[in-house]
Amino acid sequence: MSQGSGFADPAGTWNQRFGAEGYLFGTEPNEWLREHAGVWRAGQHVLCVADGEGRNSVWLAQRGLQVDAFDIAEVGVAKARRLAAEQGATVNFQVAGCDGFDWPEAHYDGVAAIFVQFADPALRERLFARMQRCLKPGGVLLLQGYTPKQLEYRTGGPPLLSHLYTESMLREAFAALDIVELRAYEADVAEGSGHCGRSALIGLVARRR
Ligand SMILES: C[S@@+](CC[C@H](N)C(=O)[O-])C[C@H]1O[C@@H](n2cnc3c(N)ncnc32)[C@H](O)[C@@H]1O
């Protein structure tokens, strides 16, 4: 499944996608997040950006973190609330777009931005700036996306070069943070039917000074 169309009506498009039976990206957390979530301690406050059907926020809450999460698609957020209830996890969910979310300044110990490549370059600039500013000094950003090589695999993500990330683009975008890890790599991904198969990925771990 590709997220290539529907940028003009993101809520409508994603509500329709999330309206199908089951969880589009599964109920297990993203692997980059799972591998690196040890940067946060239980009790710390983390924001999940464009959290979809809740697989990442619910998993983080189960690890003892205090989790806020937002997404533009109310159908996704309703499923996320259900997943949290089923798993006995508490997450503070909100239906909001990334231009509508009320980003608090220097508030969070962590931000998880997992596959937020709906953002075109202009929206991405605003989004990345807000993600950085909402971190406390010492707070850590975990980000996962696809690189341009993903246009050959087409196993997830938008088929639009301008939405994809390179190491140099992320290094520049997050120059104000200390980059702890930045890696472009390939892996076989099995995240529901939405992200499935050989994939060209990029992961970032960065800390606010
Ligand atoms: C590829 S999905 C990833 C969902 C989730 N982060 C995950 O890893 O399972 C992209 C998500 O971005 C959301 N989205 C799209 N445009 C958005 C916007 N402008 N503001 C907030 N969320 C948006 C969609 O509703 C969808 O849940």
CSV table of C-alpha atoms and ligand atoms in Angstrom, one decimal:
chain,number,residue,atom,x,y,z
A,1,MET,CA,0.0,0.0,0.0
A,2,SER,CA,1.3,3.4,-0.9
A,3,GLN,CA,0.5,6.7,0.8
A,4,GLY,CA,1.1,8.4,-2.6
A,5,SER,CA,-2.3,9.9,-3.2
A,6,GLY,CA,-4.6,12.0,-1.0
A,7,PHE,CA,-2.3,14.8,0.0
A,8,ALA,CA,-5.0,17.3,-0.7
A,9,ASP,CA,-7.4,15.6,1.7
A,10,PRO,CA,-5.2,13.8,4.2
A,11,ALA,CA,-7.9,13.2,6.9
A,12,GLY,CA,-10.4,11.8,4.3
A,13,THR,CA,-7.7,9.7,2.7
A,14,TRP,CA,-6.4,8.2,5.9
A,15,ASN,CA,-9.8,7.7,7.4
A,16,GLN,CA,-10.7,5.6,4.4
A,17,ARG,CA,-7.5,3.6,4.7
A,18,PHE,CA,-8.0,3.1,8.4
A,19,GLY,CA,-11.7,2.2,7.8
A,20,ALA,CA,-10.7,-1.3,6.5
A,21,GLU,CA,-10.7,-4.3,8.8
A,22,GLY,CA,-7.6,-4.9,10.9
A,23,TYR,CA,-4.6,-2.6,11.5
A,24,LEU,CA,-2.9,-1.3,8.4
A,25,PHE,CA,0.6,-1.2,9.9
A,26,GLY,CA,-0.1,-4.0,12.4
A,27,THR,CA,-0.2,-3.7,16.2
A,28,GLU,CA,3.5,-4.2,16.9
A,29,PRO,CA,5.8,-1.1,17.2
A,30,ASN,CA,8.1,0.0,14.4
A,31,GLU,CA,11.4,-1.8,14.7
A,32,TRP,CA,13.6,1.4,14.8
A,33,LEU,CA,11.5,2.6,17.7
A,34,ARG,CA,11.7,-0.8,19.5
A,35,GLU,CA,15.5,-0.9,19.1
A,36,HIS,CA,16.1,2.7,20.3
A,37,ALA,CA,13.3,3.3,22.8
A,38,GLY,CA,15.8,2.6,25.6
A,39,VAL,CA,16.9,6.3,25.2
A,40,TRP,CA,13.8,7.1,27.3
A,41,ARG,CA,13.2,6.0,31.0
A,42,ALA,CA,9.9,5.0,32.5
A,43,GLY,CA,7.9,8.0,33.6
A,44,GLN,CA,9.3,10.3,30.9
A,45,HIS,CA,7.0,12.2,28.7
A,46,VAL,CA,6.9,11.4,25.0
A,47,LEU,CA,5.0,12.6,22.0
A,48,CYS,CA,4.0,10.3,19.1
A,49,VAL,CA,3.6,12.4,15.9
A,50,ALA,CA,1.0,11.3,13.4
A,51,ASP,CA,0.5,8.1,15.4
A,52,GLY,CA,-2.1,6.4,13.1
A,53,GLU,CA,-3.7,3.4,14.7
A,54,GLY,CA,-1.6,3.6,17.8
A,55,ARG,CA,0.9,0.7,17.5
A,56,ASN,CA,3.8,2.9,18.6
A,57,SER,CA,2.1,5.0,21.3
A,58,VAL,CA,0.5,2.0,23.0
A,59,TRP,CA,3.8,0.1,23.1
A,60,LEU,CA,5.6,3.1,24.6
A,61,ALA,CA,2.9,3.5,27.2
A,62,GLN,CA,3.2,-0.2,28.1
A,63,ARG,CA,6.9,0.5,28.8
A,64,GLY,CA,5.9,3.0,31.5
A,65,LEU,CA,6.2,6.2,29.5
A,66,GLN,CA,3.7,9.0,29.7
A,67,VAL,CA,2.5,9.3,26.1
A,68,ASP,CA,0.7,12.0,24.1
A,69,ALA,CA,-0.2,11.1,20.6
A,70,PHE,CA,-2.0,12.9,17.7
A,71,ASP,CA,-3.1,12.1,14.2
A,72,ILE,CA,-5.2,13.9,11.6
A,73,ALA,CA,-7.4,10.8,11.0
A,74,GLU,CA,-10.2,10.3,13.5
A,75,VAL,CA,-10.8,6.8,12.4
A,76,GLY,CA,-7.2,5.9,13.1
A,77,VAL,CA,-7.3,7.6,16.5
A,78,ALA,CA,-10.5,5.7,17.4
A,79,LYS,CA,-8.7,2.4,16.5
A,80,ALA,CA,-5.7,3.6,18.6
A,81,ARG,CA,-8.0,4.2,21.6
A,82,ARG,CA,-9.4,0.7,21.2
A,83,LEU,CA,-6.0,-0.8,21.0
A,84,ALA,CA,-4.9,1.0,24.1
A,85,ALA,CA,-8.0,-0.1,26.0
A,86,GLU,CA,-7.5,-3.7,24.9
A,87,GLN,CA,-3.9,-3.7,26.0
A,88,GLY,CA,-4.6,-1.8,29.3
A,89,ALA,CA,-2.4,1.1,28.3
A,90,THR,CA,-3.1,4.8,28.9
A,91,VAL,CA,-2.3,7.2,26.1
A,92,ASN,CA,-3.4,10.8,25.8
A,93,PHE,CA,-4.8,10.7,22.2
A,94,GLN,CA,-5.8,13.7,20.2
A,95,VAL,CA,-7.3,14.2,16.7
A,96,ALA,CA,-5.2,17.0,15.2
A,97,GLY,CA,-3.1,17.8,12.1
A,98,CYS,CA,0.5,18.8,12.6
A,99,ASP,CA,-0.4,22.4,11.8
A,100,GLY,CA,-3.3,22.3,14.3
A,101,PHE,CA,-1.6,20.5,17.2
A,102,ASP,CA,-0.8,22.9,20.0
A,103,TRP,CA,3.0,22.2,20.2
A,104,PRO,CA,4.2,23.1,23.7
A,105,GLU,CA,7.7,24.5,23.9
A,106,ALA,CA,10.5,22.6,25.6
A,107,HIS,CA,8.0,20.1,27.1
A,108,TYR,CA,8.8,16.6,26.0
A,109,ASP,CA,11.6,14.1,26.9
A,110,GLY,CA,11.0,12.5,23.6
A,111,VAL,CA,9.4,12.7,20.2
A,112,ALA,CA,8.7,9.6,18.0
A,113,ALA,CA,8.1,10.5,14.4
A,114,ILE,CA,7.7,7.2,12.6
A,115,PHE,CA,6.8,7.4,8.9
A,116,VAL,CA,5.6,11.0,8.8
A,117,GLN,CA,6.4,11.4,5.1
A,118,PHE,CA,3.0,12.7,4.2
A,119,ALA,CA,4.8,16.1,4.6
A,120,ASP,CA,5.9,17.9,1.5
A,121,PRO,CA,9.0,20.1,1.8
A,122,ALA,CA,7.1,23.1,3.2
A,123,LEU,CA,5.1,21.2,5.7
A,124,ARG,CA,8.2,19.1,6.6
A,125,GLU,CA,10.1,22.3,7.5
A,126,ARG,CA,7.4,23.4,9.9
A,127,LEU,CA,6.9,20.0,11.3
A,128,PHE,CA,10.7,19.3,11.9
A,129,ALA,CA,11.1,22.8,13.5
A,130,ARG,CA,8.1,22.1,15.9
A,131,MET,CA,9.4,18.6,16.7
A,132,GLN,CA,12.7,20.1,17.8
A,133,ARG,CA,11.2,23.0,19.8
A,134,CYS,CA,8.9,20.8,21.8
A,135,LEU,CA,11.8,18.8,23.1
A,136,LYS,CA,13.3,19.8,26.5
A,137,PRO,CA,17.1,20.2,26.5
A,138,GLY,CA,18.4,16.6,26.6
A,139,GLY,CA,15.2,15.3,25.0
A,140,VAL,CA,15.6,12.8,22.2
A,141,LEU,CA,14.0,12.5,18.8
A,142,LEU,CA,13.5,9.1,17.2
A,143,LEU,CA,12.6,9.3,13.5
A,144,GLN,CA,12.1,6.6,10.9
A,145,GLY,CA,11.4,7.1,7.2
A,146,TYR,CA,12.3,5.9,3.7
A,147,THR,CA,15.1,7.0,1.4
A,148,PRO,CA,14.8,7.7,-2.4
A,149,LYS,CA,15.8,4.1,-3.1
A,150,GLN,CA,12.4,3.1,-1.8
A,151,LEU,CA,11.0,4.4,-5.1
A,152,GLU,CA,12.4,1.1,-6.6
A,153,TYR,CA,10.9,-1.1,-3.9
A,154,ARG,CA,7.5,0.5,-3.5
A,155,THR,CA,6.7,-1.5,-0.4
A,156,GLY,CA,5.4,1.5,1.5
A,157,GLY,CA,5.6,5.2,1.7
A,158,PRO,CA,4.8,8.0,-0.8
A,159,PRO,CA,6.1,7.5,-4.3
A,160,LEU,CA,7.3,11.1,-4.3
A,161,LEU,CA,11.0,11.9,-4.2
A,162,SER,CA,10.4,15.3,-2.5
A,163,HIS,CA,8.9,13.5,0.5
A,164,LEU,CA,11.8,11.1,1.1
A,165,TYR,CA,14.8,11.6,3.3
A,166,THR,CA,18.6,11.3,2.7
A,167,GLU,CA,21.2,11.4,5.4
A,168,SER,CA,22.5,14.8,4.3
A,169,MET,CA,18.9,16.2,4.3
A,170,LEU,CA,18.3,15.0,7.9
A,171,ARG,CA,21.8,16.1,9.1
A,172,GLU,CA,21.0,19.6,7.8
A,173,ALA,CA,17.4,19.7,9.1
A,174,PHE,CA,18.5,18.6,12.6
A,175,ALA,CA,21.8,20.5,12.7
A,176,ALA,CA,20.7,22.2,15.9
A,177,LEU,CA,20.5,18.8,17.6
A,178,ASP,CA,23.3,16.4,18.5
A,179,ILE,CA,23.0,13.5,16.1
A,180,VAL,CA,23.5,10.3,18.1
A,181,GLU,CA,22.8,7.9,15.2
A,182,LEU,CA,21.8,8.4,11.6
A,183,ARG,CA,21.7,5.4,9.3
A,184,ALA,CA,20.4,4.6,5.9
A,185,TYR,CA,19.9,0.9,5.5
A,186,GLU,CA,17.8,-1.8,3.9
A,187,ALA,CA,15.6,-4.3,5.7
A,188,ASP,CA,12.7,-6.7,5.2
A,189,VAL,CA,9.8,-5.0,6.8
A,190,ALA,CA,6.6,-6.7,8.0
A,191,GLU,CA,4.4,-4.0,9.4
A,192,GLY,CA,0.9,-5.1,8.4
A,193,SER,CA,-0.1,-4.8,4.7
A,194,GLY,CA,0.9,-1.1,4.7
A,195,HIS,CA,4.7,-1.6,5.0
A,196,CYS,CA,5.6,-5.0,3.7
A,197,GLY,CA,8.7,-6.3,2.0
A,198,ARG,CA,12.3,-5.2,1.2
A,199,SER,CA,12.6,-1.5,2.1
A,200,ALA,CA,15.1,1.3,1.9
A,201,LEU,CA,14.9,2.9,5.3
A,202,ILE,CA,16.6,5.7,7.3
A,203,GLY,CA,16.6,6.1,11.0
A,204,LEU,CA,17.7,9.0,13.2
A,205,VAL,CA,18.3,9.4,16.9
A,206,ALA,CA,19.1,13.0,17.9
A,207,ARG,CA,19.3,14.9,21.2
A,208,ARG,CA,18.4,18.5,21.9
A,209,ARG,CA,21.3,20.5,23.3
B,1,LIG,C1,2.3,6.0,7.2
B,1,LIG,S1,1.2,6.4,8.4
B,1,LIG,C2,2.2,6.2,9.9
B,1,LIG,C3,1.3,6.1,11.1
B,1,LIG,C4,2.2,5.8,12.4
B,1,LIG,N1,3.2,6.8,12.7
B,1,LIG,C5,2.8,4.4,12.3
B,1,LIG,O1,4.0,4.3,12.2
B,1,LIG,O2,2.0,3.4,12.4
B,1,LIG,C6,1.1,8.2,8.3
B,1,LIG,C7,0.1,8.9,9.3
B,1,LIG,O3,0.1,10.3,9.1
B,1,LIG,C8,-1.2,10.8,9.3
B,1,LIG,N2,-1.2,12.1,8.7
B,1,LIG,C9,-1.3,12.4,7.4
B,1,LIG,N3,-1.2,13.8,7.2
B,1,LIG,C10,-1.2,14.3,8.5
B,1,LIG,C11,-1.1,15.6,9.0
B,1,LIG,N4,-1.1,16.7,8.1
B,1,LIG,N5,-1.1,15.8,10.3
B,1,LIG,C12,-1.1,14.8,11.1
B,1,LIG,N6,-1.1,13.5,10.7
B,1,LIG,C13,-1.2,13.3,9.4
B,1,LIG,C14,-2.1,9.7,8.7
B,1,LIG,O4,-3.4,9.8,9.2
B,1,LIG,C15,-1.3,8.5,9.1
B,1,LIG,O5,-1.8,8.0,10.3
